[in-house]
Coordinates of C-alpha atoms in Angstrom, one line a residue:
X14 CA 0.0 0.0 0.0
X15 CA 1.4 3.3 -0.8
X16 CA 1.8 6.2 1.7
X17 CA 1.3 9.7 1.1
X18 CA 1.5 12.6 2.8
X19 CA -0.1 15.4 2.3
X20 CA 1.3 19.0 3.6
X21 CA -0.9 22.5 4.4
X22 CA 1.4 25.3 4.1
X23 CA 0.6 28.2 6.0
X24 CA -2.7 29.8 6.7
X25 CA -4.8 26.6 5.3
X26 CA -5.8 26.0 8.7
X27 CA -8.1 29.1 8.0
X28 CA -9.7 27.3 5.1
X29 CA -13.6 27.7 5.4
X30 CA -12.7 31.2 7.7
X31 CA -10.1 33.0 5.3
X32 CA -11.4 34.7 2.1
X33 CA -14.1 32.1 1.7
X34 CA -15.0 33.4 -2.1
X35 CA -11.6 32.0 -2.9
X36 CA -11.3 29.1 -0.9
X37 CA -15.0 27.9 -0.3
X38 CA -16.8 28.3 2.8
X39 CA -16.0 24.1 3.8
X40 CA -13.9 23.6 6.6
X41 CA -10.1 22.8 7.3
X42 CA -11.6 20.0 8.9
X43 CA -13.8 18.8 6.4
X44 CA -11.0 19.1 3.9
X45 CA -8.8 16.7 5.5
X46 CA -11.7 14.4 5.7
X47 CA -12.7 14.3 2.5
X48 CA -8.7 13.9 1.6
X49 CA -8.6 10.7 3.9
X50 CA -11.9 9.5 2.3
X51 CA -10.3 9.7 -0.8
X52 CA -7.2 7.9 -0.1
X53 CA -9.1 5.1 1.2
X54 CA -10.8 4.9 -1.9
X55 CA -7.5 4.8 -3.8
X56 CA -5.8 1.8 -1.4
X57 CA -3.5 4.5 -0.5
X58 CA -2.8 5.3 3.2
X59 CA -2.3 9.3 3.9
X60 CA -1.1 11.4 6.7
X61 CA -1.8 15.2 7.0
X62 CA 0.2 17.7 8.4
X63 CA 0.1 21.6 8.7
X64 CA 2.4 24.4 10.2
X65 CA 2.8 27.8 9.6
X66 CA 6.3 27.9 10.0
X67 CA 8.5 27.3 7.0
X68 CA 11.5 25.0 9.2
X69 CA 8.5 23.0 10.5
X70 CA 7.5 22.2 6.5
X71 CA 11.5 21.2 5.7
X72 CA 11.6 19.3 9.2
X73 CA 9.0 17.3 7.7
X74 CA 9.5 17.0 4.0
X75 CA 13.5 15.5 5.1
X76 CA 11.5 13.0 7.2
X77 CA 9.0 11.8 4.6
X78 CA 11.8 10.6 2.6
X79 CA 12.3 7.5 4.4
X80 CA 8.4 6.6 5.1
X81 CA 6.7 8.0 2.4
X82 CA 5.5 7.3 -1.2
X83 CA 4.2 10.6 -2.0
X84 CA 3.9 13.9 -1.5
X85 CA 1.0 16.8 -1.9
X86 CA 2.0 20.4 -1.1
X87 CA 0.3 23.4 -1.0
X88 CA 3.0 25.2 0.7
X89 CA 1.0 28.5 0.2
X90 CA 2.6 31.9 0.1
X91 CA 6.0 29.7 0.7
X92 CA 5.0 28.7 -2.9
X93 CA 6.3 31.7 -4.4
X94 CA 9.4 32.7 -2.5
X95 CA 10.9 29.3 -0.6
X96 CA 13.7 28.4 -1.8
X97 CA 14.2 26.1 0.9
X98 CA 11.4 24.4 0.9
X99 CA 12.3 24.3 -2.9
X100 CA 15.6 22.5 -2.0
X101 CA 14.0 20.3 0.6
X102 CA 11.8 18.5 -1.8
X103 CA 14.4 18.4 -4.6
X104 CA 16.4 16.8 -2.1
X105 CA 14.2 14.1 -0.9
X106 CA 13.7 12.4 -4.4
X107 CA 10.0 11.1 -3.5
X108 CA 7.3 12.7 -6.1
X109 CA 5.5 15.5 -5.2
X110 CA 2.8 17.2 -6.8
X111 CA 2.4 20.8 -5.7
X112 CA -1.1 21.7 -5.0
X113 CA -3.7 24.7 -4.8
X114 CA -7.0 24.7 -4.1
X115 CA -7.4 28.7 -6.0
X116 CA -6.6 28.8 -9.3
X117 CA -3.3 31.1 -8.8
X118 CA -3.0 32.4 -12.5
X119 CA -6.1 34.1 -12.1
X120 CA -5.5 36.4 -8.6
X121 CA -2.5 38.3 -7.9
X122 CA 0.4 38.2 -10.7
X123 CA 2.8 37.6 -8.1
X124 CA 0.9 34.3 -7.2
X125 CA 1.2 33.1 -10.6
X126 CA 5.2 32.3 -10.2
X127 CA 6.3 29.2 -8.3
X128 CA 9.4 28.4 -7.3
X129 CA 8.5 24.8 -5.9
X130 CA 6.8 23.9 -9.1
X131 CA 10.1 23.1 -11.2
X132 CA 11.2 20.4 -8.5
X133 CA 7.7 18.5 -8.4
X134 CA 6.2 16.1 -10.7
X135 CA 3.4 18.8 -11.7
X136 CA 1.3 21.2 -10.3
X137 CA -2.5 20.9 -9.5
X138 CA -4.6 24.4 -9.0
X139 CA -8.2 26.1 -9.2
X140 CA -10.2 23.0 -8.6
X141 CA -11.1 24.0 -4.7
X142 CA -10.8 20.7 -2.5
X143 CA -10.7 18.2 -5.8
X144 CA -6.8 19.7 -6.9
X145 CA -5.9 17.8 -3.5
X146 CA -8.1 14.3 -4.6
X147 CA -6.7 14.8 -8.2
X148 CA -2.7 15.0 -6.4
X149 CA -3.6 12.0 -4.5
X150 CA -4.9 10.1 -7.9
X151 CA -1.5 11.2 -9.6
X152 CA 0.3 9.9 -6.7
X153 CA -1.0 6.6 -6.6
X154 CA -0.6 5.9 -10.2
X155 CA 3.0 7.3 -10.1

């Protein structure tokens, strides 16, 4: 059975109270349901983790490298400007598919450059909570 592990970047622990015309008015909680729902239904075991804090993300993309399959990320604002988190998951040679639940080509141009996205095996945005089920199909069929 594959393992993946699915990572909320910061402020995604606001989803359902932050900005909820762009990120839908269902919960944080609801999300991670419905991603461990989905997972089941693939065969594919998941574990979900979320920090704020950029060291916390590296801390755990290093570990995953030596239990996991997978990797989904929306690593948020840290999309656009981390280049550590870039280096982490270049350096951890496990797929990851870099996910967002907005599409980010259509809001802020700023948003529309990632520099995480060159280091993952693709990039999934703009279809709300599905662009994490759709990461977790691509996973398992990697």
């Amino acid at each position: 059975m594959k393992k993946i592990l699915v990572i909320h970047g910061p402020n995604l622990n606001l989803v359902g109270e932050r900005e909820p015309g762009v990120y839908g008015s269902e919960s944080y909680d609801t999300l991670n349901s419905n991603i461990i729902d989905r997972a089941k239904s693939l065969g594919i075991e998941c574990e979900i983790f979320q920090s704020n804090h950029e060291g916390a993300i590296i801390d755990k993309l290093h570990a995953a490298r030596k239990t996991f399959d997978g990797v989904a990320i929306n690593a948020g604002a840290y999309t656009h400007y981390s280049y550590a988190i870039r280096d982490a998951i270049s350096a951890i040679k496990i797929p990851c598919v870099e996910v967002h639940i907005s599409n980010v080509f259509a809001r802020d141009e700023f948003r529309s450059t990632s520099v995480i996205a060159p280091v993952c095996k693709g990039s999934i945005s703009g279809f709300g909570f599905a662009s994490y089920y759709l990461a977790l199909q691509a996973l398992a069929e990697l």
